[in-house]
Amino acid sequence: MTLIKSISGIRGTIGGPTGDTLNPLDIVKFVTAYATFIERREERGERREGERRESSRRIVVGRDARISGEMVKNVVCGTLMGYGYDVINIGLATTPTTELAVRMSGADGGIIITASHNPRQWNALKLLNSEGEFLNKEDGNEVLRIAEAEDFQYADVDHLGKYIEDNTFDERHIQSVLDLKLVDREAIRKAGFRVCVDAINSVGGVILPGLLQALGVDYEILNGEPNGDFAHNPEPLEKNLQGIMGRMREGGFDLGIVVDPDVDRLAFICEDGTMFGEEYTLVSVADYILSHQPGNTVSNLSSTRALRDVTEKYGGQYTAAAVGEVNVTTKMKEVGAVIGGEGNGGVIYPESHYGRDALVGIALFLSSLAQKGMKASELRKTFPNYFIAKNRIDLTPSTDVDAILVKVKEMFANEQVNDIDGVKIDFPDKWVHLRKSNTEPIIRVYSEAHTMEEADALGKQIMDIVYKMQG
């Protein structure tokens, strides 16, 4: 498996030749490039707007429970210390916990060791700035350039970094959620909820019991042992969740809660065992927030139109961003969004921090259910109903994808077209979004309509047009 390098970090499978997998030598090179990038920014006095300006010479490291996590963590921490940075190792921690730990500790940055929803043989390094947010495109590309140049200078014996373990950040993360104004702890406690949680053998099993106990929620944990040996495909999609769906159908629960291995994505299951819909995680939380605090919202181009509908219902303005969390957070700051995220179950609530956070999503969703006195299935019926079809067009490596997208844009010039990330065509009652993959010769084709049949037909209509262009 080719080692995948991007502006957000590197990822790959464990084991195999250097340059082709995620292995110790490539980890050392990439971590050193990141440390060099941080140091050079400090020397130049460069910071993104809103970032801290003083240097602490500290980097936070957190990891999910993947089998390879201990090995990768040791290499990462040793490399940072060898470069002269103190390491704050927060141990098994969610992605949002690590993001918050950077801010709370006043560190210069952070490295999250997680491959998110990828299978057990994968791992990855995700890079954070001093605000605990992902690097933007410019910064990420600079790290990649430094890694290729390999112009590294390590610390001498008198300037090696120190190793610090701090296991307090789970508790501090939970407390920060409880302190949010719109988390209605009293209403949740009075509702007497009982929930079933699929923690997919990772850090969700470590932190979610503490959150639920603090909220006064009774719970049962499935796949709670954080051993990284995932009980099923870890992506929180319906096809992978038959175990918890079956448990929900047995009765006795008000809600099913599903997270991915690093707990930044969140999916709900209704009390009757049906999916609430991962696209509707953000929609439901946004509806609750906007009912108390009207304002603007943001999601990416491939997310459901239901967020736009809900936003406009409360008099706010919806804006679409390019796909990618950093693109969503950047746009949220530009438009002053009060809530945003991604349709894959990613909730970003600025009152907490600019990162997808399943803990925040859980607390706000339970607050909404408690205040409205509704079952999850009843709440789901209050939102506009859309269906998204996901297809792909396989191309030859020589295909000029950009030229194809330009032609598609020209063909639909009379419709509302957005080309900030591929081409999205908005029709009055449906949309289709084409964007090229950064890692393989394909075009992803997402389409949405009021029925799955209509959504799939729209996607295939556009696919046929592209195939004809290829001859």
GROMACS .gro file of C-alpha atoms in nm:
model
  471
    1MET     CA    1   0.000   0.000   0.000
    2THR     CA    2   0.148   0.334  -0.102
    3LEU     CA    3   0.214   0.575   0.183
    4ILE     CA    4  -0.044   0.853   0.142
    5LYS     CA    5   0.084   1.203   0.209
    6SER     CA    6  -0.147   1.502   0.230
    7ILE     CA    7  -0.168   1.847   0.385
    8SER     CA    8  -0.327   1.697   0.698
    9GLY     CA    9  -0.055   1.436   0.759
   10ILE     CA   10   0.047   1.090   0.644
   11ARG     CA   11  -0.133   0.757   0.660
   12GLY     CA   12  -0.069   0.403   0.550
   13THR     CA   13  -0.067   0.039   0.648
   14ILE     CA   14   0.175  -0.095   0.905
   15GLY     CA   15   0.466  -0.312   0.791
   16GLY     CA   16   0.653  -0.331   0.463
   17PRO     CA   17   0.920  -0.134   0.278
   18THR     CA   18   1.013   0.225   0.357
   19GLY     CA   19   0.847   0.487   0.139
   20ASP     CA   20   0.555   0.253   0.078
   21THR     CA   21   0.397   0.204   0.421
   22LEU     CA   22   0.370   0.373   0.758
   23ASN     CA   23   0.696   0.256   0.912
   24PRO     CA   24   0.941   0.391   1.174
   25LEU     CA   25   1.180   0.552   0.924
   26ASP     CA   26   0.907   0.743   0.743
   27ILE     CA   27   0.746   0.840   1.075
   28VAL     CA   28   1.078   0.988   1.194
   29LYS     CA   29   1.118   1.185   0.872
   30PHE     CA   30   0.767   1.323   0.874
   31VAL     CA   31   0.761   1.410   1.246
   32THR     CA   32   1.097   1.585   1.209
   33ALA     CA   33   0.957   1.784   0.915
   34TYR     CA   34   0.662   1.890   1.130
   35ALA     CA   35   0.887   1.991   1.420
   36THR     CA   36   1.107   2.185   1.177
   37PHE     CA   37   0.800   2.360   1.039
   38ILE     CA   38   0.686   2.461   1.389
   39GLU     CA   39   1.032   2.588   1.479
   40ARG     CA   40   1.072   2.789   1.158
   41ARG     CA   41   0.735   2.953   1.209
   42GLU     CA   42   0.841   3.055   1.556
   43GLU     CA   43   1.166   3.197   1.422
   44ARG     CA   44   0.980   3.395   1.156
   45GLY     CA   45   0.711   3.502   1.402
   46GLU     CA   46   0.442   3.370   1.170
   47ARG     CA   47   0.102   3.263   1.301
   48ARG     CA   48  -0.244   3.232   1.154
   49GLU     CA   49  -0.490   3.488   1.285
   50GLY     CA   50  -0.610   3.383   1.629
   51GLU     CA   51  -0.314   3.158   1.707
   52ARG     CA   52  -0.097   3.210   2.013
   53ARG     CA   53   0.226   3.395   1.941
   54GLU     CA   54   0.460   3.278   2.217
   55SER     CA   55   0.654   2.952   2.187
   56SER     CA   56   0.636   2.687   2.457
   57ARG     CA   57   0.861   2.423   2.293
   58ARG     CA   58   0.591   2.168   2.375
   59ILE     CA   59   0.397   1.933   2.146
   60VAL     CA   60   0.093   1.729   2.256
   61VAL     CA   61   0.068   1.366   2.141
   62GLY     CA   62  -0.251   1.160   2.170
   63ARG     CA   63  -0.355   0.832   2.009
   64ASP     CA   64  -0.652   0.608   1.951
   65ALA     CA   65  -0.642   0.241   2.055
   66ARG     CA   66  -0.508   0.089   1.734
   67ILE     CA   67  -0.282  -0.214   1.771
   68SER     CA   68   0.009  -0.021   1.620
   69GLY     CA   69  -0.053   0.289   1.831
   70GLU     CA   70   0.202   0.214   2.104
   71MET     CA   71   0.480   0.161   1.850
   72VAL     CA   72   0.395   0.472   1.650
   73LYS     CA   73   0.363   0.680   1.969
   74ASN     CA   74   0.708   0.578   2.088
   75VAL     CA   75   0.866   0.675   1.755
   76VAL     CA   76   0.679   1.007   1.744
   77CYS     CA   77   0.766   1.104   2.102
   78GLY     CA   78   1.132   1.004   2.069
   79THR     CA   79   1.168   1.202   1.748
   80LEU     CA   80   1.016   1.516   1.898
   81MET     CA   81   1.241   1.489   2.204
   82GLY     CA   82   1.542   1.438   1.979
   83TYR     CA   83   1.452   1.758   1.799
   84GLY     CA   84   1.437   1.947   2.127
   85TYR     CA   85   1.063   1.964   2.192
   86ASP     CA   86   0.905   1.861   2.520
   87VAL     CA   87   0.633   1.601   2.464
   88ILE     CA   88   0.303   1.603   2.653
   89ASN     CA   89   0.179   1.248   2.605
   90ILE     CA   90  -0.193   1.233   2.690
   91GLY     CA   91  -0.217   0.861   2.616
   92LEU     CA   92  -0.533   0.702   2.477
   93ALA     CA   93  -0.737   1.003   2.372
   94THR     CA   94  -0.998   1.105   2.119
   95THR     CA   95  -0.913   1.341   1.836
   96PRO     CA   96  -1.118   1.626   1.991
   97THR     CA   97  -0.955   1.562   2.331
   98THR     CA   98  -0.612   1.601   2.174
   99GLU     CA   99  -0.722   1.917   1.996
  100LEU     CA  100  -0.844   2.067   2.323
  101ALA     CA  101  -0.530   1.953   2.506
  102VAL     CA  102  -0.315   2.165   2.272
  103ARG     CA  103  -0.510   2.476   2.368
  104MET     CA  104  -0.542   2.389   2.736
  105SER     CA  105  -0.170   2.319   2.776
  106GLY     CA  106  -0.053   2.616   2.571
  107ALA     CA  107   0.147   2.387   2.341
  108ASP     CA  108   0.291   2.485   2.002
  109GLY     CA  109   0.105   2.207   1.825
  110GLY     CA  110  -0.010   1.849   1.842
  111ILE     CA  111   0.010   1.514   1.666
  112ILE     CA  112  -0.287   1.279   1.668
  113ILE     CA  113  -0.201   0.915   1.601
  114THR     CA  114  -0.516   0.777   1.440
  115ALA     CA  115  -0.640   0.647   1.108
  116SER     CA  116  -0.995   0.746   1.195
  117HIS     CA  117  -1.240   0.499   1.035
  118ASN     CA  118  -0.979   0.300   0.838
  119PRO     CA  119  -0.937  -0.074   0.917
  120ARG     CA  120  -0.710  -0.209   1.192
  121GLN     CA  121  -0.394  -0.242   0.979
  122TRP     CA  122  -0.390   0.134   0.912
  123ASN     CA  123  -0.253   0.418   1.117
  124ALA     CA  124  -0.181   0.785   1.053
  125LEU     CA  125  -0.036   1.108   1.188
  126LYS     CA  126  -0.262   1.414   1.190
  127LEU     CA  127  -0.106   1.754   1.254
  128LEU     CA  128  -0.237   2.044   1.463
  129ASN     CA  129  -0.140   2.408   1.503
  130SER     CA  130  -0.115   2.594   1.836
  131GLU     CA  131  -0.495   2.635   1.850
  132GLY     CA  132  -0.548   2.260   1.825
  133GLU     CA  133  -0.680   2.293   1.469
  134PHE     CA  134  -0.567   2.109   1.156
  135LEU     CA  135  -0.303   2.273   0.939
  136ASN     CA  136  -0.433   2.464   0.639
  137LYS     CA  137  -0.327   2.384   0.283
  138GLU     CA  138  -0.034   2.626   0.278
  139ASP     CA  139   0.109   2.499   0.607
  140GLY     CA  140   0.051   2.134   0.520
  141ASN     CA  141   0.230   2.174   0.189
  142GLU     CA  142   0.524   2.336   0.367
  143VAL     CA  143   0.557   2.032   0.594
  144LEU     CA  144   0.560   1.808   0.287
  145ARG     CA  145   0.830   2.019   0.122
  146ILE     CA  146   1.046   2.007   0.435
  147ALA     CA  147   1.006   1.628   0.450
  148GLU     CA  148   1.126   1.591   0.092
  149ALA     CA  149   1.426   1.818   0.146
  150GLU     CA  150   1.533   1.628   0.463
  151ASP     CA  151   1.737   1.926   0.580
  152PHE     CA  152   1.717   1.834   0.948
  153GLN     CA  153   1.914   1.953   1.249
  154TYR     CA  154   1.856   1.764   1.576
  155ALA     CA  155   1.921   1.888   1.930
  156ASP     CA  156   2.248   1.825   2.114
  157VAL     CA  157   2.256   1.640   2.446
  158ASP     CA  158   2.199   1.953   2.652
  159HIS     CA  159   1.886   2.056   2.462
  160LEU     CA  160   1.688   1.733   2.427
  161GLY     CA  161   1.317   1.756   2.498
  162LYS     CA  162   1.149   1.619   2.811
  163TYR     CA  163   0.877   1.354   2.826
  164ILE     CA  164   0.565   1.443   3.025
  165GLU     CA  165   0.263   1.221   3.082
  166ASP     CA  166  -0.066   1.397   3.156
  167ASN     CA  167  -0.379   1.184   3.186
  168THR     CA  168  -0.612   1.463   3.300
  169PHE     CA  169  -0.746   1.572   2.963
  170ASP     CA  170  -1.035   1.324   2.935
  171GLU     CA  171  -1.178   1.469   3.255
  172ARG     CA  172  -1.110   1.825   3.137
  173HIS     CA  173  -1.272   1.755   2.800
  174ILE     CA  174  -1.584   1.616   2.966
  175GLN     CA  175  -1.604   1.916   3.199
  176SER     CA  176  -1.575   2.155   2.903
  177VAL     CA  177  -1.876   1.981   2.745
  178LEU     CA  178  -2.078   1.999   3.066
  179ASP     CA  179  -2.001   2.370   3.092
  180LEU     CA  180  -2.150   2.455   2.751
  181LYS     CA  181  -2.452   2.683   2.798
  182LEU     CA  182  -2.681   2.478   2.572
  183VAL     CA  183  -2.600   2.144   2.733
  184ASP     CA  184  -2.907   2.105   2.954
  185ARG     CA  185  -2.776   1.871   3.221
  186GLU     CA  186  -3.086   1.898   3.438
  187ALA     CA  187  -3.327   1.814   3.154
  188ILE     CA  188  -3.112   1.516   3.051
  189ARG     CA  189  -3.099   1.386   3.407
  190LYS     CA  190  -3.474   1.419   3.452
  191ALA     CA  191  -3.540   1.240   3.120
  192GLY     CA  192  -3.385   0.921   3.260
  193PHE     CA  193  -3.234   0.816   2.930
  194ARG     CA  194  -3.093   0.469   2.873
  195VAL     CA  195  -2.856   0.443   2.577
  196CYS     CA  196  -2.657   0.174   2.399
  197VAL     CA  197  -2.310   0.272   2.275
  198ASP     CA  198  -2.090   0.101   2.014
  199ALA     CA  199  -1.738   0.218   2.102
  200ILE     CA  200  -1.568   0.004   1.831
  201ASN     CA  201  -1.283  -0.114   2.058
  202SER     CA  202  -1.114   0.221   2.077
  203VAL     CA  203  -1.102   0.540   2.282
  204GLY     CA  204  -1.479   0.589   2.282
  205GLY     CA  205  -1.486   0.307   2.536
  206VAL     CA  206  -1.249   0.507   2.755
  207ILE     CA  207  -1.414   0.849   2.760
  208LEU     CA  208  -1.784   0.804   2.683
  209PRO     CA  209  -1.874   0.623   3.008
  210GLY     CA  210  -1.743   0.926   3.199
  211LEU     CA  211  -1.947   1.167   2.988
  212LEU     CA  212  -2.267   0.965   3.021
  213GLN     CA  213  -2.223   0.922   3.397
  214ALA     CA  214  -2.173   1.297   3.435
  215LEU     CA  215  -2.492   1.360   3.238
  216GLY     CA  216  -2.691   1.114   3.450
  217VAL     CA  217  -2.752   0.875   3.159
  218ASP     CA  218  -2.777   0.498   3.206
  219TYR     CA  219  -2.580   0.310   2.941
  220GLU     CA  220  -2.459  -0.018   2.798
  221ILE     CA  221  -2.130  -0.031   2.607
  222LEU     CA  222  -2.074  -0.266   2.315
  223ASN     CA  223  -1.720  -0.331   2.190
  224GLY     CA  224  -1.587  -0.127   2.480
  225GLU     CA  225  -1.242  -0.282   2.529
  226PRO     CA  226  -0.989  -0.038   2.376
  227ASN     CA  227  -0.766  -0.302   2.215
  228GLY     CA  228  -0.780  -0.181   1.853
  229ASP     CA  229  -0.907  -0.519   1.735
  230PHE     CA  230  -1.223  -0.377   1.581
  231ALA     CA  231  -1.530  -0.598   1.613
  232HIS     CA  232  -1.655  -0.482   1.271
  233ASN     CA  233  -1.564  -0.239   0.995
  234PRO     CA  234  -1.509   0.078   1.200
  235GLU     CA  235  -1.676   0.328   0.967
  236PRO     CA  236  -2.010   0.420   1.133
  237LEU     CA  237  -2.232   0.329   0.836
  238GLU     CA  238  -2.555   0.129   0.853
  239LYS     CA  239  -2.406  -0.177   0.679
  240ASN     CA  240  -2.146  -0.204   0.957
  241LEU     CA  241  -2.381  -0.153   1.252
  242GLN     CA  242  -2.609  -0.457   1.249
  243GLY     CA  243  -2.493  -0.560   1.597
  244ILE     CA  244  -2.604  -0.247   1.780
  245MET     CA  245  -2.911  -0.210   1.558
  246GLY     CA  246  -3.018  -0.560   1.661
  247ARG     CA  247  -2.954  -0.478   2.026
  248MET     CA  248  -3.170  -0.166   1.993
  249ARG     CA  249  -3.453  -0.366   1.838
  250GLU     CA  250  -3.461  -0.584   2.151
  251GLY     CA  251  -3.595  -0.279   2.333
  252GLY     CA  252  -3.514  -0.102   2.656
  253PHE     CA  253  -3.307   0.181   2.506
  254ASP     CA  254  -3.397   0.537   2.413
  255LEU     CA  255  -3.102   0.590   2.179
  256GLY     CA  256  -2.812   0.415   2.013
  257ILE     CA  257  -2.481   0.602   1.991
  258VAL     CA  258  -2.205   0.506   1.749
  259VAL     CA  259  -1.861   0.665   1.715
  260ASP     CA  260  -1.559   0.592   1.499
  261PRO     CA  261  -1.222   0.491   1.650
  262ASP     CA  262  -1.106   0.849   1.719
  263VAL     CA  263  -1.451   0.979   1.824
  264ASP     CA  264  -1.485   1.276   1.592
  265ARG     CA  265  -1.770   1.118   1.392
  266LEU     CA  266  -2.109   1.041   1.545
  267ALA     CA  267  -2.412   0.843   1.433
  268PHE     CA  268  -2.739   0.781   1.615
  269ILE     CA  269  -2.981   0.487   1.608
  270CYS     CA  270  -3.345   0.538   1.697
  271GLU     CA  271  -3.517   0.356   1.980
  272ASP     CA  272  -3.675   0.113   1.729
  273GLY     CA  273  -3.339   0.008   1.583
  274THR     CA  274  -3.357   0.220   1.267
  275MET     CA  275  -3.079   0.456   1.164
  276PHE     CA  276  -3.131   0.821   1.244
  277GLY     CA  277  -2.901   0.889   0.948
  278GLU     CA  278  -2.541   1.011   0.972
  279GLU     CA  279  -2.623   1.315   0.757
  280TYR     CA  280  -2.885   1.411   1.015
  281THR     CA  281  -2.648   1.413   1.314
  282LEU     CA  282  -2.537   1.765   1.223
  283VAL     CA  283  -2.886   1.868   1.105
  284SER     CA  284  -3.047   1.772   1.437
  285VAL     CA  285  -2.780   1.938   1.651
  286ALA     CA  286  -2.794   2.251   1.433
  287ASP     CA  287  -3.172   2.265   1.468
  288TYR     CA  288  -3.133   2.259   1.847
  289ILE     CA  289  -2.861   2.525   1.849
  290LEU     CA  290  -3.047   2.754   1.606
  291SER     CA  291  -3.368   2.728   1.808
  292HIS     CA  292  -3.178   2.893   2.096
  293GLN     CA  293  -2.921   3.097   1.907
  294PRO     CA  294  -3.015   3.191   1.548
  295GLY     CA  295  -2.720   3.242   1.315
  296ASN     CA  296  -2.529   3.109   1.017
  297THR     CA  297  -2.421   2.753   0.940
  298VAL     CA  298  -2.162   2.578   0.722
  299SER     CA  299  -2.115   2.226   0.591
  300ASN     CA  300  -1.920   2.086   0.299
  301LEU     CA  301  -2.048   2.062  -0.057
  302SER     CA  302  -2.123   1.690  -0.028
  303SER     CA  303  -2.349   1.724   0.277
  304THR     CA  304  -2.728   1.720   0.283
  305ARG     CA  305  -2.939   2.018   0.181
  306ALA     CA  306  -3.144   1.965   0.497
  307LEU     CA  307  -2.897   2.184   0.690
  308ARG     CA  308  -2.967   2.472   0.453
  309ASP     CA  309  -3.342   2.422   0.497
  310VAL     CA  310  -3.318   2.418   0.877
  311THR     CA  311  -3.089   2.722   0.880
  312GLU     CA  312  -3.321   2.928   0.663
  313LYS     CA  313  -3.617   2.827   0.882
  314TYR     CA  314  -3.451   3.016   1.166
  315GLY     CA  315  -3.355   3.313   0.948
  316GLY     CA  316  -2.987   3.226   0.914
  317GLN     CA  317  -2.764   3.190   0.610
  318TYR     CA  318  -2.615   2.858   0.500
  319THR     CA  319  -2.277   2.846   0.324
  320ALA     CA  320  -2.109   2.547   0.158
  321ALA     CA  321  -1.735   2.487   0.196
  322ALA     CA  322  -1.493   2.265   0.010
  323VAL     CA  323  -1.466   1.910   0.144
  324GLY     CA  324  -1.224   1.877   0.437
  325GLU     CA  325  -1.253   1.979   0.801
  326VAL     CA  326  -1.006   2.268   0.776
  327ASN     CA  327  -1.204   2.411   0.483
  328VAL     CA  328  -1.526   2.393   0.685
  329THR     CA  329  -1.374   2.559   0.993
  330THR     CA  330  -1.213   2.832   0.783
  331LYS     CA  331  -1.548   2.912   0.622
  332MET     CA  332  -1.723   2.902   0.959
  333LYS     CA  333  -1.490   3.170   1.089
  334GLU     CA  334  -1.543   3.380   0.775
  335VAL     CA  335  -1.922   3.383   0.806
  336GLY     CA  336  -1.945   3.372   1.185
  337ALA     CA  337  -2.128   3.038   1.188
  338VAL     CA  338  -2.277   2.931   1.521
  339ILE     CA  339  -2.272   2.563   1.418
  340GLY     CA  340  -2.126   2.363   1.132
  341GLY     CA  341  -1.962   2.040   1.034
  342GLU     CA  342  -1.973   1.758   0.784
  343GLY     CA  343  -2.241   1.517   0.674
  344ASN     CA  344  -2.038   1.217   0.787
  345GLY     CA  345  -2.153   1.277   1.144
  346GLY     CA  346  -1.905   1.553   1.224
  347VAL     CA  347  -2.037   1.829   1.455
  348ILE     CA  348  -1.827   2.146   1.494
  349TYR     CA  349  -1.951   2.381   1.764
  350PRO     CA  350  -1.737   2.696   1.802
  351GLU     CA  351  -1.855   2.752   2.161
  352SER     CA  352  -1.642   2.446   2.239
  353HIS     CA  353  -1.369   2.446   1.972
  354TYR     CA  354  -1.319   2.435   1.595
  355GLY     CA  355  -1.304   2.059   1.554
  356ARG     CA  356  -1.545   1.771   1.501
  357ASP     CA  357  -1.640   1.643   1.845
  358ALA     CA  358  -1.871   1.350   1.914
  359LEU     CA  359  -1.888   1.430   2.287
  360VAL     CA  360  -2.028   1.774   2.212
  361GLY     CA  361  -2.270   1.622   1.961
  362ILE     CA  362  -2.396   1.363   2.211
  363ALA     CA  363  -2.457   1.618   2.487
  364LEU     CA  364  -2.638   1.863   2.258
  365PHE     CA  365  -2.850   1.590   2.096
  366LEU     CA  366  -2.958   1.453   2.435
  367SER     CA  367  -3.040   1.808   2.543
  368SER     CA  368  -3.265   1.845   2.239
  369LEU     CA  369  -3.442   1.513   2.301
  370ALA     CA  370  -3.492   1.598   2.667
  371GLN     CA  371  -3.628   1.948   2.608
  372LYS     CA  372  -3.862   1.839   2.330
  373GLY     CA  373  -3.981   1.526   2.509
  374MET     CA  374  -3.955   1.330   2.185
  375LYS     CA  375  -3.836   0.987   2.089
  376ALA     CA  376  -3.542   0.985   1.846
  377SER     CA  377  -3.761   0.848   1.567
  378GLU     CA  378  -4.013   1.128   1.624
  379LEU     CA  379  -3.741   1.392   1.614
  380ARG     CA  380  -3.608   1.252   1.287
  381LYS     CA  381  -3.949   1.298   1.122
  382THR     CA  382  -3.943   1.672   1.193
  383PHE     CA  383  -3.661   1.732   0.942
  384PRO     CA  384  -3.675   1.756   0.560
  385ASN     CA  385  -3.622   1.413   0.411
  386TYR     CA  386  -3.341   1.367   0.159
  387PHE     CA  387  -3.140   1.073   0.033
  388ILE     CA  388  -2.779   1.077  -0.089
  389ALA     CA  389  -2.643   0.832  -0.349
  390LYS     CA  390  -2.266   0.783  -0.360
  391ASN     CA  391  -2.108   0.664  -0.684
  392ARG     CA  392  -1.767   0.678  -0.850
  393ILE     CA  393  -1.630   0.698  -1.200
  394ASP     CA  394  -1.316   0.494  -1.261
  395LEU     CA  395  -1.073   0.668  -1.495
  396THR     CA  396  -0.747   0.583  -1.663
  397PRO     CA  397  -0.437   0.752  -1.515
  398SER     CA  398  -0.405   0.957  -1.834
  399THR     CA  399  -0.756   1.103  -1.817
  400ASP     CA  400  -0.765   1.482  -1.785
  401VAL     CA  401  -1.008   1.505  -1.496
  402ASP     CA  402  -0.993   1.885  -1.475
  403ALA     CA  403  -1.091   1.917  -1.841
  404ILE     CA  404  -1.387   1.686  -1.787
  405LEU     CA  405  -1.508   1.887  -1.490
  406VAL     CA  406  -1.484   2.209  -1.693
  407LYS     CA  407  -1.698   2.056  -1.968
  408VAL     CA  408  -1.959   1.940  -1.716
  409LYS     CA  409  -1.971   2.289  -1.570
  410GLU     CA  410  -2.024   2.438  -1.917
  411MET     CA  411  -2.304   2.193  -1.996
  412PHE     CA  412  -2.499   2.303  -1.688
  413ALA     CA  413  -2.416   2.673  -1.702
  414ASN     CA  414  -2.786   2.760  -1.672
  415GLU     CA  415  -2.809   2.591  -1.331
  416GLN     CA  416  -2.658   2.705  -1.001
  417VAL     CA  417  -2.298   2.578  -1.015
  418ASN     CA  418  -2.031   2.584  -0.743
  419ASP     CA  419  -1.674   2.503  -0.852
  420ILE     CA  420  -1.470   2.565  -0.536
  421ASP     CA  421  -1.414   2.189  -0.502
  422GLY     CA  422  -1.487   1.999  -0.822
  423VAL     CA  423  -1.828   2.085  -0.967
  424LYS     CA  424  -2.156   2.091  -0.775
  425ILE     CA  425  -2.477   2.147  -0.971
  426ASP     CA  426  -2.774   2.264  -0.767
  427PHE     CA  427  -3.115   2.199  -0.919
  428PRO     CA  428  -3.433   2.332  -0.753
  429ASP     CA  429  -3.509   2.001  -0.580
  430LYS     CA  430  -3.182   1.805  -0.596
  431TRP     CA  431  -2.806   1.834  -0.649
  432VAL     CA  432  -2.505   1.642  -0.778
  433HIS     CA  433  -2.140   1.693  -0.680
  434LEU     CA  434  -1.840   1.570  -0.877
  435ARG     CA  435  -1.492   1.590  -0.729
  436LYS     CA  436  -1.170   1.415  -0.819
  437SER     CA  437  -0.988   1.197  -0.571
  438ASN     CA  438  -0.646   1.313  -0.456
  439THR     CA  439  -0.519   0.957  -0.417
  440GLU     CA  440  -0.659   0.753  -0.709
  441PRO     CA  441  -0.781   0.805  -1.067
  442ILE     CA  442  -1.153   0.837  -0.992
  443ILE     CA  443  -1.424   1.101  -0.977
  444ARG     CA  444  -1.655   1.078  -0.678
  445VAL     CA  445  -2.016   1.145  -0.769
  446TYR     CA  446  -2.252   1.233  -0.482
  447SER     CA  447  -2.614   1.319  -0.557
  448GLU     CA  448  -2.913   1.402  -0.337
  449ALA     CA  449  -3.288   1.406  -0.395
  450HIS     CA  450  -3.613   1.332  -0.211
  451THR     CA  451  -3.589   0.958  -0.290
  452MET     CA  452  -3.290   0.729  -0.321
  453GLU     CA  453  -3.406   0.620  -0.666
  454GLU     CA  454  -3.411   0.979  -0.790
  455ALA     CA  455  -3.074   1.055  -0.632
  456ASP     CA  456  -2.913   0.749  -0.789
  457ALA     CA  457  -3.068   0.824  -1.127
  458LEU     CA  458  -2.925   1.179  -1.118
  459GLY     CA  459  -2.580   1.049  -1.033
  460LYS     CA  460  -2.588   0.792  -1.311
  461GLN     CA  461  -2.711   1.053  -1.559
  462ILE     CA  462  -2.402   1.263  -1.491
  463MET     CA  463  -2.180   0.954  -1.497
  464ASP     CA  464  -2.308   0.864  -1.843
  465ILE     CA  465  -2.219   1.214  -1.964
  466VAL     CA  466  -1.863   1.177  -1.832
  467TYR     CA  467  -1.821   0.832  -1.986
  468LYS     CA  468  -1.922   0.971  -2.325
  469MET     CA  469  -1.662   1.246  -2.287
  470GLN     CA  470  -1.398   0.976  -2.243
  471GLY     CA  471  -1.508   0.819  -2.567
   0.00000   0.00000   0.00000
